XYZ file of C-alpha atoms in Angstrom:
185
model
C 152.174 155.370 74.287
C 153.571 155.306 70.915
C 157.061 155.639 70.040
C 158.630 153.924 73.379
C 157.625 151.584 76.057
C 157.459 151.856 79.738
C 159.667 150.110 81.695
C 157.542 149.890 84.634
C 154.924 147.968 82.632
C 157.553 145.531 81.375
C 158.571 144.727 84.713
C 155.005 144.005 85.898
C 154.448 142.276 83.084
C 157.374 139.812 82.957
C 156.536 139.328 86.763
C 153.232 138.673 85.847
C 154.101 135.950 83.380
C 156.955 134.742 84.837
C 155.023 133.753 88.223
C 151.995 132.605 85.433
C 154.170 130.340 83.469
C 156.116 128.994 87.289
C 157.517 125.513 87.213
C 156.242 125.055 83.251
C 159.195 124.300 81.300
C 159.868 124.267 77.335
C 158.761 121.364 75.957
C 161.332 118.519 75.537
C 164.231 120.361 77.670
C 164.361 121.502 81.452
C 164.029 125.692 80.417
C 161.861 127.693 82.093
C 158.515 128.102 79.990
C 160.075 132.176 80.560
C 162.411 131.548 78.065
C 159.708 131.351 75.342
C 158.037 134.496 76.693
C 161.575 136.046 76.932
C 162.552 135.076 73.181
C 158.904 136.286 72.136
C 159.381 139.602 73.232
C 163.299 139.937 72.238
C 161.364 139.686 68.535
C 158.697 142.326 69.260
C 161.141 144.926 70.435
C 163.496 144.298 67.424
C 160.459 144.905 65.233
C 159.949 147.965 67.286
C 163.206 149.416 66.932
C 163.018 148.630 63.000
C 160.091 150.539 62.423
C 158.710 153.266 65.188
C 154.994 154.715 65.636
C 153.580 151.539 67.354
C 151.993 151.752 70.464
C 154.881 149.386 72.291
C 153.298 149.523 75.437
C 150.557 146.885 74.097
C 153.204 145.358 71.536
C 155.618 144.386 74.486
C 152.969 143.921 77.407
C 150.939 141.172 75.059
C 154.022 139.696 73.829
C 154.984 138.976 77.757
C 151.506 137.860 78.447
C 150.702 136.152 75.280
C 150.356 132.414 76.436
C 149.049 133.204 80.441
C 145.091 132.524 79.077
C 145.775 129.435 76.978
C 148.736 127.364 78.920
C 148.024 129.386 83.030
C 145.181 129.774 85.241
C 145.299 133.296 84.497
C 142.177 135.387 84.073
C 141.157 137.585 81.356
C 139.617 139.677 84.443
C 143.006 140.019 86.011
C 145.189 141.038 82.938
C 142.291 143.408 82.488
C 142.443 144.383 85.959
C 146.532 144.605 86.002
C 147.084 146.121 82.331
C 143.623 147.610 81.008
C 141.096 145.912 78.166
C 143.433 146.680 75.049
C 146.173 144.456 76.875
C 143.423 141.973 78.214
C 141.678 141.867 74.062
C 145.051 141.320 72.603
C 146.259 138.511 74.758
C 142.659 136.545 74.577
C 142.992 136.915 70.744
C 146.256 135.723 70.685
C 144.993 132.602 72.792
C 142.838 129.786 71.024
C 139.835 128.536 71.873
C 139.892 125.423 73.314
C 136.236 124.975 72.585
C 136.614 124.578 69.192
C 136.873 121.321 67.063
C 141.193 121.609 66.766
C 140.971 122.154 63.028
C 139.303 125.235 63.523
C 140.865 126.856 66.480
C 143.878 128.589 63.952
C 141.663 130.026 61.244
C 139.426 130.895 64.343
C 142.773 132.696 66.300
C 143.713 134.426 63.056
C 140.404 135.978 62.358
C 140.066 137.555 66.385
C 143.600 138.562 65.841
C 143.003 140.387 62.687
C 140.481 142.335 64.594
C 142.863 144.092 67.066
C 145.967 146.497 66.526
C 149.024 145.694 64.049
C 151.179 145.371 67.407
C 149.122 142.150 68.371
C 149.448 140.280 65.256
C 153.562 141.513 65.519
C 153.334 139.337 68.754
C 151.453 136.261 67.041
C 153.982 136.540 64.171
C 156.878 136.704 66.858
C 155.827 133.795 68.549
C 155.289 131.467 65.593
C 158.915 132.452 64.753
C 160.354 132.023 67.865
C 158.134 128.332 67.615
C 159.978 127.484 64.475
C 163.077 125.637 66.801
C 163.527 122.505 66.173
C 160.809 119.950 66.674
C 160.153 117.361 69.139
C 162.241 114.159 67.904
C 158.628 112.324 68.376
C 157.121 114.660 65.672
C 155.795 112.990 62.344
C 156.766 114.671 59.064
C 153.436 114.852 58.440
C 153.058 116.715 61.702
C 155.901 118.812 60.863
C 154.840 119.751 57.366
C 151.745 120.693 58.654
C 153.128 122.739 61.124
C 155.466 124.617 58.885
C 152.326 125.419 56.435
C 150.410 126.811 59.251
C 153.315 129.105 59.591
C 153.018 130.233 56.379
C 149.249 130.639 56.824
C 150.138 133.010 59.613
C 152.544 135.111 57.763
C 149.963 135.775 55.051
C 147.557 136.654 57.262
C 149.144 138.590 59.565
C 152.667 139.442 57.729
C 151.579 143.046 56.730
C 151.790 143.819 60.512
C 155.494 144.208 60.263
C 157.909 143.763 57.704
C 160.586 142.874 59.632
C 158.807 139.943 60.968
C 157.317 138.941 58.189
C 161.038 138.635 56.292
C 162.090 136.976 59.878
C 159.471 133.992 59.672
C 159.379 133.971 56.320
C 163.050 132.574 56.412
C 162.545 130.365 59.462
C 159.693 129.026 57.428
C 161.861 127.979 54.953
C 164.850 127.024 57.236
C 162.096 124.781 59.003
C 161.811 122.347 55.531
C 165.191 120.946 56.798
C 163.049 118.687 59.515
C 161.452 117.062 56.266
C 164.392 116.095 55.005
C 166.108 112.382 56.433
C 169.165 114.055 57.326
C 167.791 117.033 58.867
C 165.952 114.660 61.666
Protein backbone atom coordinates (compact mmCIF):
# COMPACT_ATOMS: atom_id res chain seq x y z
CA UNK A 1 0.00 0.00 0.00
CA UNK A 2 1.46 3.26 -0.76
CA UNK A 3 1.60 6.11 1.46
CA UNK A 4 1.84 4.07 4.97
CA UNK A 5 2.86 0.74 6.20
CA UNK A 6 1.10 -1.93 8.07
CA UNK A 7 1.95 -2.59 11.32
CA UNK A 8 0.90 -6.07 11.32
CA UNK A 9 3.42 -6.86 8.56
CA UNK A 10 6.21 -5.19 10.51
CA UNK A 11 5.61 -7.25 13.37
CA UNK A 12 5.70 -10.51 11.36
CA UNK A 13 8.42 -9.39 9.74
CA UNK A 14 10.78 -8.37 12.57
CA UNK A 15 9.65 -11.78 14.14
CA UNK A 16 10.55 -13.34 11.15
CA UNK A 17 14.06 -11.95 11.09
CA UNK A 18 14.64 -11.69 14.45
CA UNK A 19 14.11 -15.63 15.03
CA UNK A 20 16.23 -15.84 11.33
CA UNK A 21 19.15 -13.87 12.48
CA UNK A 22 18.86 -15.90 16.48
CA UNK A 23 22.10 -16.18 18.35
CA UNK A 24 24.11 -14.24 15.23
CA UNK A 25 25.66 -11.30 16.66
CA UNK A 26 27.32 -8.05 14.99
CA UNK A 27 30.51 -8.70 14.00
CA UNK A 28 33.33 -7.80 16.47
CA UNK A 29 30.85 -6.97 19.55
CA UNK A 30 28.27 -9.24 21.50
CA UNK A 31 24.86 -7.28 19.70
CA UNK A 32 22.30 -9.12 18.45
CA UNK A 33 22.71 -9.49 14.51
CA UNK A 34 18.79 -7.58 15.14
CA UNK A 35 20.44 -4.58 15.75
CA UNK A 36 21.67 -4.31 12.12
CA UNK A 37 18.21 -5.24 10.82
CA UNK A 38 16.77 -2.75 13.41
CA UNK A 39 19.21 0.22 12.32
CA UNK A 40 18.45 -0.82 8.55
CA UNK A 41 14.99 -0.21 8.78
CA UNK A 42 15.17 2.99 11.27
CA UNK A 43 16.87 4.41 7.71
CA UNK A 44 14.10 3.17 5.39
CA UNK A 45 11.31 4.67 7.39
CA UNK A 46 13.16 8.06 7.73
CA UNK A 47 13.43 8.01 3.94
CA UNK A 48 9.79 7.25 3.98
CA UNK A 49 8.68 9.97 6.04
CA UNK A 50 11.00 12.43 3.88
CA UNK A 51 9.43 11.72 0.78
CA UNK A 52 5.78 9.81 0.60
CA UNK A 53 4.19 7.73 -2.44
CA UNK A 54 6.36 4.56 -1.88
CA UNK A 55 4.86 1.43 -1.45
CA UNK A 56 6.34 1.06 2.42
CA UNK A 57 4.89 -2.12 2.88
CA UNK A 58 7.79 -3.70 0.56
CA UNK A 59 10.28 -0.77 1.58
CA UNK A 60 10.02 -1.77 5.38
CA UNK A 61 9.20 -5.64 5.01
CA UNK A 62 12.62 -6.09 2.71
CA UNK A 63 14.54 -3.84 4.82
CA UNK A 64 13.61 -6.34 7.95
CA UNK A 65 14.27 -9.32 5.82
CA UNK A 66 17.10 -8.09 3.80
CA UNK A 67 20.04 -10.40 5.03
CA UNK A 68 17.65 -13.81 6.05
CA UNK A 69 18.74 -15.45 2.29
CA UNK A 70 22.43 -14.56 2.37
CA UNK A 71 23.60 -14.87 6.29
CA UNK A 72 20.06 -17.59 7.56
CA UNK A 73 18.74 -20.77 6.44
CA UNK A 74 15.83 -18.97 5.31
CA UNK A 75 14.02 -19.85 2.11
CA UNK A 76 13.10 -17.76 -0.73
CA UNK A 77 9.90 -20.21 -0.71
CA UNK A 78 9.02 -19.18 2.78
CA UNK A 79 9.40 -15.30 2.57
CA UNK A 80 7.35 -15.93 -0.53
CA UNK A 81 5.05 -18.01 1.30
CA UNK A 82 4.92 -15.50 4.53
CA UNK A 83 5.05 -12.00 2.57
CA UNK A 84 4.15 -12.64 -1.27
CA UNK A 85 6.80 -12.69 -4.48
CA UNK A 86 7.42 -8.76 -4.54
CA UNK A 87 8.77 -9.18 -0.82
CA UNK A 88 10.43 -12.64 -1.69
CA UNK A 89 12.18 -10.74 -5.38
CA UNK A 90 13.35 -7.83 -3.38
CA UNK A 91 15.06 -9.60 -0.57
CA UNK A 92 16.85 -12.31 -3.09
CA UNK A 93 18.08 -9.22 -5.05
CA UNK A 94 19.27 -7.61 -2.21
CA UNK A 95 21.23 -10.94 -1.32
CA UNK A 96 24.47 -11.92 -3.38
CA UNK A 97 25.20 -14.77 -5.01
CA UNK A 98 27.45 -16.82 -3.44
CA UNK A 99 28.08 -18.66 -6.65
CA UNK A 100 29.83 -16.11 -8.16
CA UNK A 101 33.68 -15.52 -8.39
CA UNK A 102 33.63 -12.60 -5.19
CA UNK A 103 34.66 -9.85 -7.58
CA UNK A 104 31.60 -10.18 -9.34
CA UNK A 105 28.95 -10.82 -6.81
CA UNK A 106 28.47 -6.59 -6.23
CA UNK A 107 28.21 -5.49 -9.84
CA UNK A 108 26.11 -8.78 -10.08
CA UNK A 109 23.74 -7.57 -6.74
CA UNK A 110 23.51 -4.07 -8.20
CA UNK A 111 22.30 -5.05 -11.58
CA UNK A 112 19.21 -7.62 -9.97
CA UNK A 113 18.59 -4.76 -7.69
CA UNK A 114 18.20 -2.22 -10.34
CA UNK A 115 15.59 -4.47 -11.74
CA UNK A 116 13.03 -4.22 -8.86
CA UNK A 117 11.12 -1.14 -7.24
CA UNK A 118 12.94 2.22 -6.01
CA UNK A 119 11.91 0.99 -2.34
CA UNK A 120 14.41 -2.03 -2.70
CA UNK A 121 17.40 -0.22 -3.75
CA UNK A 122 16.26 2.49 -0.61
CA UNK A 123 16.92 -0.72 1.52
CA UNK A 124 20.38 -1.65 -0.23
CA UNK A 125 21.35 2.04 0.11
CA UNK A 126 20.17 1.91 3.89
CA UNK A 127 22.12 -0.93 4.66
CA UNK A 128 25.43 0.09 3.12
CA UNK A 129 24.96 3.22 5.31
CA UNK A 130 24.11 1.70 8.29
CA UNK A 131 27.54 -0.71 7.24
CA UNK A 132 29.63 2.39 7.14
CA UNK A 133 30.44 1.96 11.34
CA UNK A 134 33.57 1.63 12.07
CA UNK A 135 35.63 -1.24 10.77
CA UNK A 136 36.97 -4.29 12.22
CA UNK A 137 40.45 -3.22 13.93
CA UNK A 138 41.85 -6.36 11.74
CA UNK A 139 40.78 -4.53 8.49
CA UNK A 140 43.64 -3.49 5.95
CA UNK A 141 43.46 0.03 4.51
CA UNK A 142 43.48 -1.47 1.46
CA UNK A 143 40.44 -3.43 2.56
CA UNK A 144 38.93 -0.39 3.87
CA UNK A 145 39.47 1.81 0.85
CA UNK A 146 38.02 -0.68 -1.11
CA UNK A 147 35.17 -0.93 0.91
CA UNK A 148 34.43 2.73 1.08
CA UNK A 149 34.62 2.87 -2.97
CA UNK A 150 32.16 0.15 -3.24
CA UNK A 151 29.99 2.43 -1.27
CA UNK A 152 30.27 4.95 -3.56
CA UNK A 153 29.63 2.49 -6.41
CA UNK A 154 26.35 1.82 -4.68
CA UNK A 155 25.24 5.31 -4.28
CA UNK A 156 25.68 5.94 -8.01
CA UNK A 157 23.92 3.18 -8.89
CA UNK A 158 21.25 3.13 -6.79
CA UNK A 159 21.30 6.88 -5.20
CA UNK A 160 18.39 8.15 -7.46
CA UNK A 161 16.15 5.81 -5.35
CA UNK A 162 15.98 8.36 -2.63
CA UNK A 163 17.49 11.52 -2.04
CA UNK A 164 17.57 11.44 1.38
CA UNK A 165 19.66 8.42 1.38
CA UNK A 166 21.68 9.18 -1.13
CA UNK A 167 22.81 12.70 0.85
CA UNK A 168 22.89 10.19 4.07
CA UNK A 169 25.64 7.74 2.56
CA UNK A 170 27.02 10.10 0.61
CA UNK A 171 28.34 11.78 3.91
CA UNK A 172 29.10 8.53 5.72
CA UNK A 173 31.09 7.82 2.62
CA UNK A 174 33.11 10.57 3.20
CA UNK A 175 33.11 10.40 7.08
CA UNK A 176 34.38 6.70 6.39
CA UNK A 177 38.01 8.22 4.78
CA UNK A 178 38.85 8.87 8.51
CA UNK A 179 39.75 4.85 8.84
CA UNK A 180 42.53 5.69 6.12
CA UNK A 181 43.99 8.05 7.98
CA UNK A 182 46.84 6.80 11.00
CA UNK A 183 45.01 8.57 13.55
CA UNK A 184 41.64 7.63 12.63
CA UNK A 185 42.62 3.70 13.28
Amino acid sequence: MAGAWSQDLVDRAWRFAAGAHLGQTLPGTDLPYSVHVALVCMEVMAALRSRPGHDEDLAVACALLHDVLEDTPASVEELRAAFGPAVAAGVLALSKDASLPREERMTDSLRRIREQPREVWMVKLADRITNLAPPPPHWTPAKIAAYRDEAGEILRALGEASPFLAGRLGKKIEEYAAFLEPAGR
